[in-house]
PDB file of C-alpha atoms in Angstrom:
ATOM      1  CA  MET A   1     159.325  32.817   8.052  1.00 45.00           C
ATOM      2  CA  MET A   2     158.670  30.378  10.852  1.00 46.00           C
ATOM      3  CA  ASN A   3     156.438  32.925  12.599  1.00 50.00           C
ATOM      4  CA  GLU A   4     154.364  33.503   9.468  1.00 47.00           C
ATOM      5  CA  THR A   5     153.875  29.753   9.021  1.00 51.00           C
ATOM      6  CA  THR A   6     152.788  29.398  12.647  1.00 51.00           C
ATOM      7  CA  ILE A   7     150.352  32.299  12.349  1.00 43.00           C
ATOM      8  CA  SER A   8     148.863  30.890   9.129  1.00 50.00           C
ATOM      9  CA  LYS A   9     148.397  27.518  10.803  1.00 51.00           C
ATOM     10  CA  ARG A  10     146.662  29.120  13.776  1.00 50.00           C
ATOM     11  CA  GLN A  11     144.352  31.094  11.511  1.00 48.00           C
ATOM     12  CA  ALA A  12     143.423  27.917   9.642  1.00 50.00           C
ATOM     13  CA  ASP A  13     142.669  26.191  12.958  1.00 52.00           C
ATOM     14  CA  HIS A  14     140.476  29.102  14.031  1.00 45.00           C
ATOM     15  CA  ARG A  15     138.550  28.955  10.745  1.00 45.00           C
ATOM     16  CA  LYS A  16     137.890  25.257  11.315  1.00 49.00           C
ATOM     17  CA  ILE A  17     136.637  25.975  14.831  1.00 44.00           C
ATOM     18  CA  TYR A  18     134.289  28.691  13.589  1.00 39.00           C
ATOM     19  CA  LYS A  19     132.935  26.404  10.857  1.00 43.00           C
ATOM     20  CA  VAL A  20     132.181  23.685  13.405  1.00 41.00           C
ATOM     21  CA  ARG A  21     130.583  26.224  15.727  1.00 41.00           C
ATOM     22  CA  ALA A  22     128.476  27.696  12.936  1.00 40.00           C
ATOM     23  CA  ALA A  23     127.331  24.234  11.908  1.00 42.00           C
ATOM     24  CA  SER A  24     126.352  23.395  15.474  1.00 44.00           C
ATOM     25  CA  LEU A  25     124.210  26.529  15.697  1.00 42.00           C
ATOM     26  CA  LYS A  26     122.222  25.523  12.593  1.00 44.00           C
ATOM     27  CA  GLU A  27     120.346  22.693  14.264  1.00 45.00           C
ATOM     28  CA  LYS A  28     117.276  21.169  12.659  1.00 44.00           C
ATOM     29  CA  ASP A  29     114.147  22.772  14.097  1.00 43.00           C
ATOM     30  CA  GLU A  30     112.178  19.553  13.987  1.00 43.00           C
ATOM     31  CA  GLU A  31     114.425  17.615  16.347  1.00 45.00           C
ATOM     32  CA  VAL A  32     115.523  18.563  19.857  1.00 45.00           C
ATOM     33  CA  ILE A  33     117.359  16.103  22.081  1.00 46.00           C
ATOM     34  CA  ALA A  34     116.583  16.328  25.791  1.00 49.00           C
ATOM     35  CA  GLU A  35     120.093  15.973  27.145  1.00 45.00           C
ATOM     36  CA  ASP A  36     120.843  15.345  30.795  1.00 44.00           C
ATOM     37  CA  SER A  37     124.335  16.838  30.578  1.00 40.00           C
ATOM     38  CA  PHE A  38     125.188  20.272  31.912  1.00 41.00           C
ATOM     39  CA  ARG A  39     127.664  23.059  31.299  1.00 45.00           C
ATOM     40  CA  ALA A  40     131.317  22.056  31.184  1.00 40.00           C
ATOM     41  CA  ARG A  41     132.878  22.657  34.563  1.00 43.00           C
ATOM     42  CA  THR A  42     136.010  24.531  35.469  1.00 39.00           C
ATOM     43  CA  PRO A  43     138.783  22.855  37.526  1.00 39.00           C
ATOM     44  CA  LEU A  44     137.353  24.596  40.600  1.00 41.00           C
ATOM     45  CA  ASP A  45     133.941  23.105  39.832  1.00 50.00           C
ATOM     46  CA  ASN A  46     135.476  19.639  39.538  1.00 48.00           C
ATOM     47  CA  GLU A  47     137.089  19.982  42.976  1.00 45.00           C
ATOM     48  CA  ARG A  48     133.735  21.003  44.450  1.00 48.00           C
ATOM     49  CA  LYS A  49     132.033  18.097  42.687  1.00 50.00           C
ATOM     50  CA  GLU A  50     134.481  15.598  44.209  1.00 47.00           C
ATOM     51  CA  VAL A  51     133.908  17.006  47.702  1.00 42.00           C
ATOM     52  CA  ASP A  52     130.137  17.088  47.217  1.00 49.00           C
ATOM     53  CA  ALA A  53     130.133  13.492  45.939  1.00 46.00           C
ATOM     54  CA  GLU A  54     131.759  12.340  49.173  1.00 44.00           C
ATOM     55  CA  GLN A  55     129.358  14.321  51.351  1.00 46.00           C
ATOM     56  CA  SER A  56     126.050  14.044  49.461  1.00 55.00           C
ATOM     57  CA  GLU A  57     125.689  10.317  48.756  1.00 64.00           C
ATOM     58  CA  PRO A  58     122.052   9.697  49.779  1.00 66.00           C
ATOM     59  CA  GLY A  59     121.385   7.109  52.435  1.00 74.00           C
ATOM     60  CA  ALA A  60     118.486   4.665  52.531  1.00 78.00           C
ATOM     61  CA  VAL A  61     116.196   7.091  54.377  1.00 77.00           C
ATOM     62  CA  GLU A  62     117.004   9.985  52.061  1.00 76.00           C
ATOM     63  CA  ARG A  63     116.405   7.811  48.999  1.00 83.00           C
ATOM     64  CA  TRP A  64     112.984   6.921  50.400  1.00 87.00           C
ATOM     65  CA  VAL A  65     112.256  10.614  51.044  1.00 82.00           C
ATOM     66  CA  ILE A  66     113.282  11.535  47.486  1.00 85.00           C
ATOM     67  CA  LYS A  67     111.042   8.805  46.069  1.00 88.00           C
ATOM     68  CA  PHE A  68     108.137  10.006  48.206  1.00 87.00           C
ATOM     69  CA  GLU A  69     108.643  13.643  47.152  1.00 88.00           C
ATOM     70  CA  GLN A  70     108.745  12.737  43.493  1.00 87.00           C
ATOM     71  CA  SER A  71     105.662  10.520  43.771  1.00 89.00           C
ATOM     72  CA  VAL A  72     103.692  13.383  45.322  1.00 90.00           C
ATOM     73  CA  ASN A  73     104.882  15.739  42.577  1.00 90.00           C
ATOM     74  CA  VAL A  74     103.884  13.359  39.788  1.00 90.00           C
ATOM     75  CA  LEU A  75     100.447  12.909  41.368  1.00 91.00           C
ATOM     76  CA  LEU A  76      99.923  16.690  41.583  1.00 89.00           C
ATOM     77  CA  ILE A  77     101.111  17.276  38.013  1.00 89.00           C
ATOM     78  CA  ASP A  78      98.909  14.507  36.627  1.00 89.00           C
ATOM     79  CA  SER A  79      95.900  16.032  38.382  1.00 87.00           C
ATOM     80  CA  VAL A  80      96.545  19.474  36.871  1.00 84.00           C
ATOM     81  CA  ILE A  81      97.096  17.975  33.405  1.00 87.00           C
ATOM     82  CA  LYS A  82      93.715  16.206  33.578  1.00 89.00           C
ATOM     83  CA  ILE A  83      92.023  19.501  34.449  1.00 85.00           C
ATOM     84  CA  LEU A  84      93.723  21.290  31.548  1.00 86.00           C
ATOM     85  CA  ASP A  85      92.857  18.447  29.168  1.00 87.00           C
ATOM     86  CA  ALA A  86      89.199  18.689  30.171  1.00 87.00           C
ATOM     87  CA  PHE A  87      88.984  22.456  29.515  1.00 88.00           C
ATOM     88  CA  TYR A  88      91.501  22.969  26.698  1.00 90.00           C
ATOM     89  CA  ARG A  89      91.574  19.883  24.504  1.00 84.00           C
ATOM     90  CA  ASP A  90      91.210  21.849  21.230  1.00 86.00           C
ATOM     91  CA  ARG A  91      91.862  25.413  22.457  1.00 93.00           C
ATOM     92  CA  HIS A  92      95.622  25.528  22.113  1.00 94.00           C
ATOM     93  CA  TYR A  93      96.382  29.234  22.574  1.00 96.00           C
ATOM     94  CA  ALA A  94      94.131  29.463  25.629  1.00 95.00           C
ATOM     95  CA  ARG A  95      95.853  26.398  27.090  1.00 95.00           C
ATOM     96  CA  PHE A  96      99.261  27.940  26.451  1.00 96.00           C
ATOM     97  CA  PHE A  97      98.135  31.175  28.119  1.00 96.00           C
ATOM     98  CA  VAL A  98      97.136  29.240  31.243  1.00 94.00           C
ATOM     99  CA  LEU A  99     100.379  27.242  31.192  1.00 92.00           C
ATOM    100  CA  GLU A 100     102.560  30.337  30.865  1.00 95.00           C
ATOM    101  CA  THR A 101     100.661  32.212  33.573  1.00 94.00           C
ATOM    102  CA  ILE A 102     101.376  29.308  35.917  1.00 90.00           C
ATOM    103  CA  ALA A 103     104.923  28.658  34.657  1.00 90.00           C
ATOM    104  CA  ARG A 104     106.266  31.993  35.940  1.00 92.00           C
ATOM    105  CA  VAL A 105     105.062  31.415  39.480  1.00 94.00           C
ATOM    106  CA  PRO A 106     107.696  28.979  40.854  1.00 94.00           C
ATOM    107  CA  TYR A 107     110.499  31.418  40.087  1.00 96.00           C
ATOM    108  CA  PHE A 108     108.701  34.141  42.068  1.00 95.00           C
ATOM    109  CA  SER A 109     108.335  31.652  44.924  1.00 95.00           C
ATOM    110  CA  PHE A 110     112.014  30.652  44.841  1.00 95.00           C
ATOM    111  CA  ILE A 111     113.134  34.282  44.878  1.00 94.00           C
ATOM    112  CA  SER A 112     110.770  35.135  47.766  1.00 94.00           C
ATOM    113  CA  VAL A 113     112.138  32.354  49.964  1.00 92.00           C
ATOM    114  CA  LEU A 114     115.742  33.127  49.010  1.00 91.00           C
ATOM    115  CA  HIS A 115     115.236  36.761  50.003  1.00 91.00           C
ATOM    116  CA  MET A 116     113.816  35.587  53.336  1.00 88.00           C
ATOM    117  CA  TYR A 117     116.894  33.417  53.888  1.00 85.00           C
ATOM    118  CA  GLU A 118     119.138  36.366  53.053  1.00 85.00           C
ATOM    119  CA  SER A 119     117.260  38.588  55.509  1.00 86.00           C
ATOM    120  CA  PHE A 120     117.761  36.012  58.279  1.00 82.00           C
ATOM    121  CA  GLY A 121     121.431  35.620  57.374  1.00 79.00           C
ATOM    122  CA  TRP A 122     121.006  31.932  56.592  1.00 76.00           C
ATOM    123  CA  TRP A 123     121.744  31.548  52.903  1.00 73.00           C
ATOM    124  CA  ARG A 124     123.201  34.051  50.480  1.00 75.00           C
ATOM    125  CA  ARG A 125     123.710  32.994  46.894  1.00 79.00           C
ATOM    126  CA  ALA A 126     123.358  35.612  44.177  1.00 84.00           C
ATOM    127  CA  ASP A 127     123.598  33.116  41.304  1.00 89.00           C
ATOM    128  CA  TYR A 128     120.313  31.505  42.311  1.00 91.00           C
ATOM    129  CA  LEU A 129     118.523  34.852  42.442  1.00 92.00           C
ATOM    130  CA  LYS A 130     119.957  35.908  39.085  1.00 93.00           C
ATOM    131  CA  VAL A 131     119.130  32.676  37.261  1.00 94.00           C
ATOM    132  CA  HIS A 132     115.608  32.431  38.687  1.00 95.00           C
ATOM    133  CA  PHE A 133     114.877  36.040  37.724  1.00 96.00           C
ATOM    134  CA  ALA A 134     116.121  35.311  34.186  1.00 96.00           C
ATOM    135  CA  GLU A 135     113.809  32.288  34.094  1.00 96.00           C
ATOM    136  CA  SER A 136     110.825  34.403  35.143  1.00 96.00           C
ATOM    137  CA  TRP A 137     111.784  37.010  32.505  1.00 96.00           C
ATOM    138  CA  ASN A 138     111.768  34.322  29.817  1.00 96.00           C
ATOM    139  CA  GLU A 139     108.404  32.932  30.954  1.00 96.00           C
ATOM    140  CA  LEU A 140     106.981  36.459  31.034  1.00 96.00           C
ATOM    141  CA  HIS A 141     107.711  36.831  27.322  1.00 97.00           C
ATOM    142  CA  HIS A 142     106.127  33.467  26.596  1.00 97.00           C
ATOM    143  CA  LEU A 143     103.028  34.816  28.329  1.00 97.00           C
ATOM    144  CA  LEU A 144     103.104  38.092  26.376  1.00 97.00           C
ATOM    145  CA  ILE A 145     103.323  36.102  23.135  1.00 97.00           C
ATOM    146  CA  MET A 146     100.256  34.032  24.079  1.00 97.00           C
ATOM    147  CA  GLU A 147      98.355  37.192  24.961  1.00 96.00           C
ATOM    148  CA  GLU A 148      99.205  38.705  21.570  1.00 96.00           C
ATOM    149  CA  LEU A 149      97.908  35.504  19.946  1.00 96.00           C
ATOM    150  CA  GLY A 150      94.591  35.935  21.792  1.00 95.00           C
ATOM    151  CA  GLY A 151      94.997  33.199  24.391  1.00 95.00           C
ATOM    152  CA  ASN A 152      93.576  35.446  27.121  1.00 94.00           C
ATOM    153  CA  SER A 153      90.516  36.654  25.196  1.00 94.00           C
ATOM    154  CA  LEU A 154      87.970  34.858  27.409  1.00 94.00           C
ATOM    155  CA  TRP A 155      87.240  35.972  30.973  1.00 95.00           C
ATOM    156  CA  PHE A 156      87.038  32.364  32.170  1.00 94.00           C
ATOM    157  CA  ASP A 157      90.584  31.595  30.993  1.00 94.00           C
ATOM    158  CA  ARG A 158      92.008  34.651  32.765  1.00 95.00           C
ATOM    159  CA  PHE A 159      90.061  33.841  35.936  1.00 95.00           C
ATOM    160  CA  LEU A 160      91.196  30.199  35.992  1.00 92.00           C
ATOM    161  CA  ALA A 161      94.853  30.967  35.219  1.00 93.00           C
ATOM    162  CA  GLN A 162      95.185  33.777  37.756  1.00 93.00           C
ATOM    163  CA  HIS A 163      93.529  31.904  40.618  1.00 93.00           C
ATOM    164  CA  ILE A 164      95.549  28.758  39.997  1.00 91.00           C
ATOM    165  CA  ALA A 165      98.656  30.967  39.980  1.00 93.00           C
ATOM    166  CA  ILE A 166      97.807  32.451  43.406  1.00 94.00           C
ATOM    167  CA  PHE A 167      97.324  29.008  44.947  1.00 93.00           C
ATOM    168  CA  TYR A 168     100.417  27.726  43.142  1.00 92.00           C
ATOM    169  CA  TYR A 169     102.583  30.565  44.474  1.00 96.00           C
ATOM    170  CA  PHE A 170     101.900  29.801  48.151  1.00 96.00           C
ATOM    171  CA  MET A 171     102.138  26.042  47.557  1.00 94.00           C
ATOM    172  CA  ILE A 172     105.624  26.382  46.029  1.00 94.00           C
ATOM    173  CA  VAL A 173     106.744  28.837  48.749  1.00 95.00           C
ATOM    174  CA  PHE A 174     105.803  26.255  51.382  1.00 94.00           C
ATOM    175  CA  MET A 175     107.326  23.393  49.383  1.00 93.00           C
ATOM    176  CA  TYR A 176     110.561  25.305  48.681  1.00 93.00           C
ATOM    177  CA  ALA A 177     110.960  26.338  52.298  1.00 90.00           C
ATOM    178  CA  LEU A 178     110.414  22.744  53.369  1.00 89.00           C
ATOM    179  CA  SER A 179     112.419  20.998  50.648  1.00 88.00           C
ATOM    180  CA  PRO A 180     114.032  22.887  47.718  1.00 90.00           C
ATOM    181  CA  ARG A 181     114.809  19.549  46.100  1.00 90.00           C
ATOM    182  CA  MET A 182     111.100  18.696  45.988  1.00 91.00           C
ATOM    183  CA  ALA A 183     110.156  22.146  44.684  1.00 93.00           C
ATOM    184  CA  TYR A 184     112.768  21.996  41.932  1.00 94.00           C
ATOM    185  CA  HIS A 185     111.640  18.518  40.906  1.00 93.00           C
ATOM    186  CA  PHE A 186     108.044  19.745  40.759  1.00 94.00           C
ATOM    187  CA  SER A 187     109.122  22.569  38.447  1.00 94.00           C
ATOM    188  CA  GLU A 188     111.114  20.110  36.355  1.00 93.00           C
ATOM    189  CA  CYS A 189     107.925  18.086  35.867  1.00 92.00           C
ATOM    190  CA  VAL A 190     106.012  21.238  34.872  1.00 92.00           C
ATOM    191  CA  GLU A 191     108.695  22.207  32.345  1.00 94.00           C
ATOM    192  CA  LYS A 192     108.771  18.678  30.918  1.00 93.00           C
ATOM    193  CA  HIS A 193     105.025  18.836  30.386  1.00 92.00           C
ATOM    194  CA  ALA A 194     105.346  22.252  28.741  1.00 93.00           C
ATOM    195  CA  TYR A 195     108.082  20.967  26.415  1.00 96.00           C
ATOM    196  CA  SER A 196     105.984  17.945  25.473  1.00 94.00           C
ATOM    197  CA  THR A 197     102.876  20.087  24.907  1.00 94.00           C
ATOM    198  CA  TYR A 198     104.637  22.503  22.554  1.00 96.00           C
ATOM    199  CA  ASP A 199     106.397  19.666  20.740  1.00 96.00           C
ATOM    200  CA  LYS A 200     103.086  17.902  20.033  1.00 95.00           C
ATOM    201  CA  PHE A 201     101.537  21.177  18.890  1.00 96.00           C
ATOM    202  CA  LEU A 202     104.403  21.779  16.431  1.00 96.00           C
ATOM    203  CA  LYS A 203     103.977  18.315  14.946  1.00 96.00           C
ATOM    204  CA  LEU A 204     100.216  18.780  14.720  1.00 94.00           C
ATOM    205  CA  ARG A 205     100.102  22.314  13.278  1.00 94.00           C
ATOM    206  CA  GLY A 206     103.605  22.816  11.896  1.00 93.00           C
ATOM    207  CA  ASP A 207     102.639  23.393   8.260  1.00 94.00           C
ATOM    208  CA  GLU A 208      99.965  25.895   9.229  1.00 96.00           C
ATOM    209  CA  LEU A 209     102.258  27.806  11.593  1.00 96.00           C
ATOM    210  CA  LYS A 210     104.920  28.250   8.912  1.00 96.00           C
ATOM    211  CA  LYS A 211     102.450  30.345   6.889  1.00 96.00           C
ATOM    212  CA  LEU A 212     101.644  32.719   9.761  1.00 96.00           C
ATOM    213  CA  PRO A 213     103.659  35.799  10.809  1.00 96.00           C
ATOM    214  CA  ALA A 214     105.519  35.986  14.114  1.00 96.00           C
ATOM    215  CA  PRO A 215     104.040  38.214  16.856  1.00 96.00           C
ATOM    216  CA  GLU A 216     105.904  41.501  17.279  1.00 95.00           C
ATOM    217  CA  ILE A 217     106.717  40.815  20.926  1.00 96.00           C
ATOM    218  CA  ALA A 218     108.425  37.527  19.930  1.00 96.00           C
ATOM    219  CA  VAL A 219     110.618  39.281  17.363  1.00 95.00           C
ATOM    220  CA  LYS A 220     111.582  41.948  19.900  1.00 95.00           C
ATOM    221  CA  TYR A 221     112.470  39.383  22.559  1.00 96.00           C
ATOM    222  CA  TYR A 222     114.326  36.742  20.541  1.00 96.00           C
ATOM    223  CA  MET A 223     116.044  39.116  18.123  1.00 93.00           C
ATOM    224  CA  ASN A 224     117.075  41.660  20.753  1.00 90.00           C
ATOM    225  CA  GLU A 225     120.705  42.780  20.718  1.00 85.00           C
ATOM    226  CA  ASP A 226     120.918  42.432  24.508  1.00 88.00           C
ATOM    227  CA  LEU A 227     120.376  38.725  25.209  1.00 92.00           C
ATOM    228  CA  TYR A 228     122.165  38.588  28.569  1.00 92.00           C
ATOM    229  CA  LEU A 229     119.034  37.422  30.412  1.00 93.00           C
ATOM    230  CA  PHE A 230     118.259  35.003  27.587  1.00 94.00           C
ATOM    231  CA  ASP A 231     121.649  33.359  28.096  1.00 94.00           C
ATOM    232  CA  GLU A 232     121.385  33.590  31.870  1.00 94.00           C
ATOM    233  CA  PHE A 233     118.594  31.057  32.438  1.00 93.00           C
ATOM    234  CA  GLN A 234     120.206  28.396  30.227  1.00 93.00           C
ATOM    235  CA  THR A 235     122.670  27.015  32.754  1.00 91.00           C
ATOM    236  CA  ALA A 236     123.472  23.933  30.651  1.00 89.00           C
ATOM    237  CA  ARG A 237     124.820  26.104  27.817  1.00 90.00           C
ATOM    238  CA  THR A 238     127.782  28.413  27.363  1.00 90.00           C
ATOM    239  CA  PRO A 239     126.566  31.985  26.667  1.00 91.00           C
ATOM    240  CA  ASN A 240     126.205  32.957  22.982  1.00 91.00           C
ATOM    241  CA  THR A 241     125.851  29.347  21.778  1.00 91.00           C
ATOM    242  CA  ARG A 242     122.112  29.622  21.124  1.00 93.00           C
ATOM    243  CA  ARG A 243     120.796  32.435  18.951  1.00 92.00           C
ATOM    244  CA  PRO A 244     117.186  31.945  17.770  1.00 93.00           C
ATOM    245  CA  LYS A 245     115.847  32.782  14.334  1.00 91.00           C
ATOM    246  CA  ILE A 246     112.343  34.190  13.892  1.00 95.00           C
ATOM    247  CA  GLU A 247     110.827  34.131  10.414  1.00 94.00           C
ATOM    248  CA  ASN A 248     107.296  32.931  11.152  1.00 96.00           C
ATOM    249  CA  LEU A 249     105.026  31.646  13.920  1.00 97.00           C
ATOM    250  CA  TYR A 250     106.507  28.161  13.620  1.00 97.00           C
ATOM    251  CA  ASP A 251     109.920  29.526  14.617  1.00 97.00           C
ATOM    252  CA  VAL A 252     108.356  31.242  17.624  1.00 97.00           C
ATOM    253  CA  PHE A 253     106.902  28.002  18.966  1.00 98.00           C
ATOM    254  CA  VAL A 254     110.136  26.118  18.242  1.00 97.00           C
ATOM    255  CA  ASN A 255     112.008  28.616  20.407  1.00 97.00           C
ATOM    256  CA  ILE A 256     109.417  28.517  23.180  1.00 97.00           C
ATOM    257  CA  ARG A 257     109.615  24.718  23.175  1.00 97.00           C
ATOM    258  CA  ASP A 258     113.406  24.833  23.321  1.00 96.00           C
ATOM    259  CA  ASP A 259     113.256  27.385  26.149  1.00 97.00           C
ATOM    260  CA  GLU A 260     111.193  24.922  28.176  1.00 96.00           C
ATOM    261  CA  LEU A 261     113.838  22.259  27.610  1.00 95.00           C
ATOM    262  CA  GLU A 262     116.512  24.606  28.963  1.00 96.00           C
ATOM    263  CA  HIS A 263     114.350  25.353  32.020  1.00 96.00           C
ATOM    264  CA  CYS A 264     113.996  21.624  32.551  1.00 94.00           C
ATOM    265  CA  LYS A 265     117.783  21.140  32.546  1.00 94.00           C
ATOM    266  CA  THR A 266     118.246  23.997  35.005  1.00 94.00           C
ATOM    267  CA  MET A 267     115.602  22.621  37.378  1.00 94.00           C
ATOM    268  CA  LYS A 268     117.295  19.220  37.225  1.00 92.00           C
ATOM    269  CA  ALA A 269     120.656  20.769  38.114  1.00 90.00           C
ATOM    270  CA  CYS A 270     119.095  22.653  41.054  1.00 90.00           C
ATOM    271  CA  GLN A 271     118.065  19.412  42.736  1.00 88.00           C
ATOM    272  CA  THR A 272     121.692  18.877  43.745  1.00 85.00           C
ATOM    273  CA  HIS A 273     122.230  21.405  46.512  1.00 79.00           C
ATOM    274  CA  GLY A 274     124.715  24.124  45.594  1.00 74.00           C
ATOM    275  CA  ASN A 275     125.058  22.881  42.002  1.00 78.00           C
ATOM    276  CA  LEU A 276     123.570  25.918  40.256  1.00 84.00           C
ATOM    277  CA  ARG A 277     125.890  28.596  38.882  1.00 86.00           C
ATOM    278  CA  SER A 278     125.185  31.443  36.508  1.00 88.00           C
ATOM    279  CA  PRO A 279     126.323  30.638  32.932  1.00 90.00           C
ATOM    280  CA  HIS A 280     128.232  33.909  33.044  1.00 86.00           C
ATOM    281  CA  SER A 281     130.174  32.818  36.135  1.00 80.00           C
ATOM    282  CA  SER A 282     132.457  30.727  33.937  1.00 62.00           C
ATOM    283  CA  LEU A 283     133.400  33.903  32.058  1.00 58.00           C
ATOM    284  CA  GLN A 284     134.419  35.657  35.254  1.00 56.00           C
ATOM    285  CA  GLU A 285     137.201  35.053  37.736  1.00 49.00           C
ATOM    286  CA  ASP A 286     136.986  32.073  40.058  1.00 48.00           C
ATOM    287  CA  ASP A 287     136.779  34.433  43.032  1.00 45.00           C
ATOM    288  CA  ASP A 288     133.011  34.490  43.516  1.00 45.00           C
ATOM    289  CA  SER A 289     133.062  35.621  47.139  1.00 43.00           C
ATOM    290  CA  GLY A 290     130.112  37.896  46.452  1.00 42.00           C
ATOM    291  CA  CYS A 291     128.017  34.896  45.413  1.00 40.00           C
ATOM    292  CA  SER A 292     129.310  32.236  47.768  1.00 43.00           C
ATOM    293  CA  VAL A 293     127.311  30.411  50.376  1.00 42.00           C
ATOM    294  CA  SER A 294     127.734  31.675  53.914  1.00 42.00           C
ATOM    295  CA  GLU A 295     129.155  29.515  56.685  1.00 39.00           C
ATOM    296  CA  ILE A 296     125.633  28.421  57.578  1.00 44.00           C
ATOM    297  CA  ASP A 297     124.703  26.605  54.360  1.00 52.00           C
ATOM    298  CA  CYS A 298     120.976  25.856  54.272  1.00 55.00           C
ATOM    299  CA  GLU A 299     118.615  23.775  52.197  1.00 69.00           C
ATOM    300  CA  GLY A 300     115.163  23.835  53.762  1.00 72.00           C
ATOM    301  CA  PHE A 301     113.646  25.832  56.617  1.00 64.00           C
ATOM    302  CA  VAL A 302     114.147  23.141  59.264  1.00 58.00           C
ATOM    303  CA  ASP A 303     117.748  22.669  58.142  1.00 64.00           C
ATOM    304  CA  CYS A 304     118.391  26.419  58.353  1.00 64.00           C
ATOM    305  CA  VAL A 305     117.016  26.735  61.884  1.00 64.00           C
ATOM    306  CA  LYS A 306     119.013  23.721  63.073  1.00 60.00           C
ATOM    307  CA  LYS A 307     122.289  24.947  61.578  1.00 65.00           C
ATOM    308  CA  SER A 308     121.677  28.498  62.793  1.00 67.00           C
ATOM    309  CA  LEU A 309     121.235  27.339  66.397  1.00 66.00           C
ATOM    310  CA  THR A 310     124.218  24.990  66.150  1.00 64.00           C
ATOM    311  CA  SER A 311     126.542  27.736  64.905  1.00 63.00           C
ATOM    312  CA  ARG A 312     125.554  30.067  67.762  1.00 59.00           C
ATOM    313  CA  GLY A 313     126.001  27.390  70.338  1.00 53.00           C
TER     314      GLY A 313
END
């Protein structure tokens, strides 16, 4: 009798948990809070955080460098925004097409440099490669949605977006090789702008969008049964805690906006060296030897060369 009472109590507790979880998943579409918090850490993560806190407290010079990097990034972003405002003030879908063409590029750049580091035996971290690929996969589908909406119909828009993307790729490769922290902050600024742009558009055209059907590519992506890559780029969330709904075009833009917020959180986390872990890592064993940093732990190119020569000597 005691066992049955215990079991019944446990089942009641589980039902309460599921009700709370279900309620949390039904968030209001009109309001998204840009949180600075990240995924709950395991005890192993907490130990690493304590060690990192002792070793990574920035000094006066580093604080000045960080401020300088961020000032340069803000200046570059503001310049690009002014160009986009001049060409695309009232052409929303074309603007989004240009934004999404550019938005994929940093993740290609990160992966390129990380592969170079792997080839030189400097830095091997599979979680970074996996998360950045998932981010590029998400941005690809944003781009495909904008193409289906006709954002790429004009030759000029395709020409501008593609040539900016080429320049942007090499700029981020150089920036990431020099200072990953600066490159990640730059991408955070880009994602913040994207979030803000989509949020303003939803407030401006929300009623109209609710009457329009969702593009087929959006339904296929967001309602897919296999959402591993969708969960993978959202490092501030536990997998399976965000499942989009798609009933109309408004829902599509709500999800794109929320995607950009998740990218922003991930880019913020990346600015602390070694802080990024795949959301699925917490579901696996703590033994992540296949994903761990090698003995020569590198940040930028100069740092890698210096540590490589020191370890051989």
